[in-house]
PDB file of C-alpha atoms in Angstrom:
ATOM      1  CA  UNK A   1      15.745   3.930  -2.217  1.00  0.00           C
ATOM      2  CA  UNK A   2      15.649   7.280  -0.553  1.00  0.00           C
ATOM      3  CA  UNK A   3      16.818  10.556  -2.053  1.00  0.00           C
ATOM      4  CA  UNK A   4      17.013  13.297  -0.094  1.00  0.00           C
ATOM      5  CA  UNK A   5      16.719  17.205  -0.997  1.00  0.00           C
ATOM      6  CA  UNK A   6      19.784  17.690  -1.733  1.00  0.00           C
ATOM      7  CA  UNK A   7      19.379  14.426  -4.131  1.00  0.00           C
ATOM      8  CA  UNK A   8      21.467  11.995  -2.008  1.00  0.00           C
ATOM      9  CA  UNK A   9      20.216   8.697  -3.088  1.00  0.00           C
ATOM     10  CA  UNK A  10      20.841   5.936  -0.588  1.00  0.00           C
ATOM     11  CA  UNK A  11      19.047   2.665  -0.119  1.00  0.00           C
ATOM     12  CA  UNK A  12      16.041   2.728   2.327  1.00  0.00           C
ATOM     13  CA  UNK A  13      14.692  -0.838   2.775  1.00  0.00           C
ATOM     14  CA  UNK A  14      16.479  -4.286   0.538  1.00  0.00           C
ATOM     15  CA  UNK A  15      14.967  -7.521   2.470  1.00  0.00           C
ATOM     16  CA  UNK A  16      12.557  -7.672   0.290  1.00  0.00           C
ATOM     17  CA  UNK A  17      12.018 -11.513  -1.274  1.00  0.00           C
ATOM     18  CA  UNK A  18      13.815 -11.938  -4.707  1.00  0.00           C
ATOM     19  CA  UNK A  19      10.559 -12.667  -6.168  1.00  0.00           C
ATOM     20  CA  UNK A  20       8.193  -9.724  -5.249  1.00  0.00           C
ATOM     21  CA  UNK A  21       6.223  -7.533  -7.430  1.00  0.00           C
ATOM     22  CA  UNK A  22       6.478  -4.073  -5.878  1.00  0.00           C
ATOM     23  CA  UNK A  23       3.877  -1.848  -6.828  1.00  0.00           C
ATOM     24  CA  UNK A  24       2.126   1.371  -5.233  1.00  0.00           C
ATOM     25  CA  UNK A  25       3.888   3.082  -1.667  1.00  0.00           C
ATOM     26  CA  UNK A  26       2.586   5.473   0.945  1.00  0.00           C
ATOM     27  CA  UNK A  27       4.147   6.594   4.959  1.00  0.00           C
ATOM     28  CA  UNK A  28       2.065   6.994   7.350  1.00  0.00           C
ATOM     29  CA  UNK A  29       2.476   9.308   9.629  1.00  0.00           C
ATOM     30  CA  UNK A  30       4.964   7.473  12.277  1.00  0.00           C
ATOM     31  CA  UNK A  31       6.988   7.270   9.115  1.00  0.00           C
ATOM     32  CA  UNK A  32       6.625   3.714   8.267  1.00  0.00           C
ATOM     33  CA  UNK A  33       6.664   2.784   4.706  1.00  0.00           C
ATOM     34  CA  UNK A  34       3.332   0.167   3.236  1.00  0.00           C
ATOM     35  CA  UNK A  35       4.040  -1.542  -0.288  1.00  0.00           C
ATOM     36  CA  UNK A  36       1.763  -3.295  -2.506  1.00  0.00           C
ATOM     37  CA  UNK A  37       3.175  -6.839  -3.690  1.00  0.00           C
ATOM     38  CA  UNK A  38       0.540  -7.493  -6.498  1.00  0.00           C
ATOM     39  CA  UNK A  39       1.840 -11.352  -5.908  1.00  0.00           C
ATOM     40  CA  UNK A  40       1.618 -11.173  -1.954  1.00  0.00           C
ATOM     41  CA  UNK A  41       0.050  -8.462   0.367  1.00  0.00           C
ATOM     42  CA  UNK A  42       1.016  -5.173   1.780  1.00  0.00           C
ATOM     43  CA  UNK A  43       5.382  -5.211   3.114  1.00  0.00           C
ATOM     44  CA  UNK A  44       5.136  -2.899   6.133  1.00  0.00           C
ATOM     45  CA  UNK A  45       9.001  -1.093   6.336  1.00  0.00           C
ATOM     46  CA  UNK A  46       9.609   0.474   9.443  1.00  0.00           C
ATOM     47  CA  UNK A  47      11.806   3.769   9.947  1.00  0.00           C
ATOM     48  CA  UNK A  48      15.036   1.546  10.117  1.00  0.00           C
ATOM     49  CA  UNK A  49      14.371  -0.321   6.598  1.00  0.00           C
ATOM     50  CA  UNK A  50      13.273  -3.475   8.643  1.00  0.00           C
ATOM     51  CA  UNK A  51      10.732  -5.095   6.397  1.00  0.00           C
ATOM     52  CA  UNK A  52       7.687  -7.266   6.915  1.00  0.00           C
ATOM     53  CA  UNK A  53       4.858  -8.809   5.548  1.00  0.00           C
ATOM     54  CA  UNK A  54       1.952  -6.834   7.148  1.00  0.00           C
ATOM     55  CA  UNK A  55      -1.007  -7.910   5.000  1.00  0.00           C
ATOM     56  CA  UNK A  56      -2.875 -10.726   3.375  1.00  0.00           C
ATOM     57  CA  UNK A  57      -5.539 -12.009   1.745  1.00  0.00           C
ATOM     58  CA  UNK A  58      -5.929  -8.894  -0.621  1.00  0.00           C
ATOM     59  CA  UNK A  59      -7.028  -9.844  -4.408  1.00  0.00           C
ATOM     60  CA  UNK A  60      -3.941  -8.540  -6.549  1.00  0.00           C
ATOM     61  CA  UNK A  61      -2.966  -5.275  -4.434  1.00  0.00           C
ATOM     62  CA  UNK A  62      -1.474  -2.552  -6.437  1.00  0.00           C
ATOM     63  CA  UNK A  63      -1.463   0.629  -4.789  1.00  0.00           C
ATOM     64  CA  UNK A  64      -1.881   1.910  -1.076  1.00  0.00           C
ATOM     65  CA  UNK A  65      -3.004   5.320  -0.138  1.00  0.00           C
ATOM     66  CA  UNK A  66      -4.198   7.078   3.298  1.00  0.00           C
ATOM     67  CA  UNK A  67      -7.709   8.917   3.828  1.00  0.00           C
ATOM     68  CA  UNK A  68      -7.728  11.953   5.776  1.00  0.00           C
ATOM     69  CA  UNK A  69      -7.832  10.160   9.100  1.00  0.00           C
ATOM     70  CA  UNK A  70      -5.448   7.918   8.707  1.00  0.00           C
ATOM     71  CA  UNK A  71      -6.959   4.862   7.476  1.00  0.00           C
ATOM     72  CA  UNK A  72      -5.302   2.927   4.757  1.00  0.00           C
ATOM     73  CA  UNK A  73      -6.597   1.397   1.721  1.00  0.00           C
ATOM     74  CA  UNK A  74      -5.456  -0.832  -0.983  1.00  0.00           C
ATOM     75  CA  UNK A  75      -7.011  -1.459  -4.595  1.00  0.00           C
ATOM     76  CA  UNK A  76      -6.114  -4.219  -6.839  1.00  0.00           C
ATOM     77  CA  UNK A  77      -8.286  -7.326  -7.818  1.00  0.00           C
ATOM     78  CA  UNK A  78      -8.826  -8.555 -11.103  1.00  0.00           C
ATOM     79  CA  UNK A  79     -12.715  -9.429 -12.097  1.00  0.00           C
ATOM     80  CA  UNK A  80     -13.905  -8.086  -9.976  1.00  0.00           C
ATOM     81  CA  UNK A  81     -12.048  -5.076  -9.464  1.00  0.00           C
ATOM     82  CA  UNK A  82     -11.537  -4.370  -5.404  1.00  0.00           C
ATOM     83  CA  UNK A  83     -10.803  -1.951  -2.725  1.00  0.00           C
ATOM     84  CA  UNK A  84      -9.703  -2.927   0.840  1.00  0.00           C
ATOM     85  CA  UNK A  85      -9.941  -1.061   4.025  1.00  0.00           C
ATOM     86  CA  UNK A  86      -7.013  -2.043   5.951  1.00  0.00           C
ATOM     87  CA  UNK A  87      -6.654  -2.266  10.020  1.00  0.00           C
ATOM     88  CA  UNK A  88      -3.539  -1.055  12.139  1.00  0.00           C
ATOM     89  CA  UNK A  89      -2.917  -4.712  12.669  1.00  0.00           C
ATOM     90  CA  UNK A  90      -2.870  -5.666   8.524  1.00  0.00           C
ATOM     91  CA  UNK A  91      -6.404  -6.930   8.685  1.00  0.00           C
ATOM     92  CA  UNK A  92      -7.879  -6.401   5.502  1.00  0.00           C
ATOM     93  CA  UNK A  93     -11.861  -5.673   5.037  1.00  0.00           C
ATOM     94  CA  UNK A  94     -13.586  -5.575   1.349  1.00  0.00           C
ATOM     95  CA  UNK A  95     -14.562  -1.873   1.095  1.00  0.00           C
ATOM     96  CA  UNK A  96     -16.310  -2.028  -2.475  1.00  0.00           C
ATOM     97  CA  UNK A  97     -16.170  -4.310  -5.555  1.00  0.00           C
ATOM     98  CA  UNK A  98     -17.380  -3.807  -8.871  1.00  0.00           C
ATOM     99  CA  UNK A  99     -17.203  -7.122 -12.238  1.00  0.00           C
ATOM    100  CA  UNK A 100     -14.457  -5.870 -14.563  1.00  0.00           C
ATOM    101  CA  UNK A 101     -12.314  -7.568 -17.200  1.00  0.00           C
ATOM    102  CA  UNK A 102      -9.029  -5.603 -15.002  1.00  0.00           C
ATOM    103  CA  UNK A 103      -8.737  -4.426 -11.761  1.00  0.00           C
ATOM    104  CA  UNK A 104      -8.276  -1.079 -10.111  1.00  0.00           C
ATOM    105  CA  UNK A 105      -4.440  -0.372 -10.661  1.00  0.00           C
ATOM    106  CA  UNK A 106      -4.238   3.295  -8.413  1.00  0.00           C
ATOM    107  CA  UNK A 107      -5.971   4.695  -5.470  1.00  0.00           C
ATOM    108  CA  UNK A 108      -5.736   8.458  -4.209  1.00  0.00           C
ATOM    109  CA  UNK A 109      -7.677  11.140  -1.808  1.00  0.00           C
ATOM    110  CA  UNK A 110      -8.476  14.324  -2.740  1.00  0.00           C
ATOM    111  CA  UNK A 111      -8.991  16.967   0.594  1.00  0.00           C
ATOM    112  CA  UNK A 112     -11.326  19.396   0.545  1.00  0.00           C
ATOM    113  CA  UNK A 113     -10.958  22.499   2.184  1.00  0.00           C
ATOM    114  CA  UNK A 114     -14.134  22.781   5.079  1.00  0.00           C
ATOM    115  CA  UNK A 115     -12.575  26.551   6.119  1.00  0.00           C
TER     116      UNK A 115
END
């Protein structure tokens, strides 16, 4: 769904399959829309609400985020615990892993000011 400022709430992407476990979300900067199917991959939604399955072969993907330069990553797994650096074209590379009885469930980056 999208709400706007003035707290509009309309629907912003639906063709997603009945069975999908929507997790973590982030835009990029084109305004595209990347969500984590724990059961699937990353759904890529595009401006218009179009949705598609972007990326595979992820372990359990939970959340999304963007570094600084534009680069997205994805955490999930489950024993071990992993963290995916993901290519414009939804090729996924294993950033970091680490044995765990549950897998990373949130990912975020923190800026720091250089001025």
């Amino acid at each position: 769904m999208r709400i706007t400022p003035s707290g509009t709430v309309t629907d912003y992407a639906t063709d997603f399959p009945s069975n999908s476990n929507l997790l973590g979300m982030a835009f990029d900067t084109a305004g595209n829309l990347y969500v984590a199917d724990v059961s699937i991959g990353i759904y890529k939604v595009a401006p218009g609400g179009s949705v598609s399955l972007w990326a595979t072969g992820l372990s359990y993907p939970r959340d999304v985020a963007f570094n600084s330069t534009g680069q997205l990553f994805s955490v999930g797994g489950y024993n071990p615990m992993a963290m995916y650096s993901v290519a414009s074209d939804g090729t996924p590379t294993l950033f970091a892993s680490q044995a765990a009885a549950a897998g990373f469930t949130s990912i975020a980056f923190g800026y720091q000011d250089t001025a």
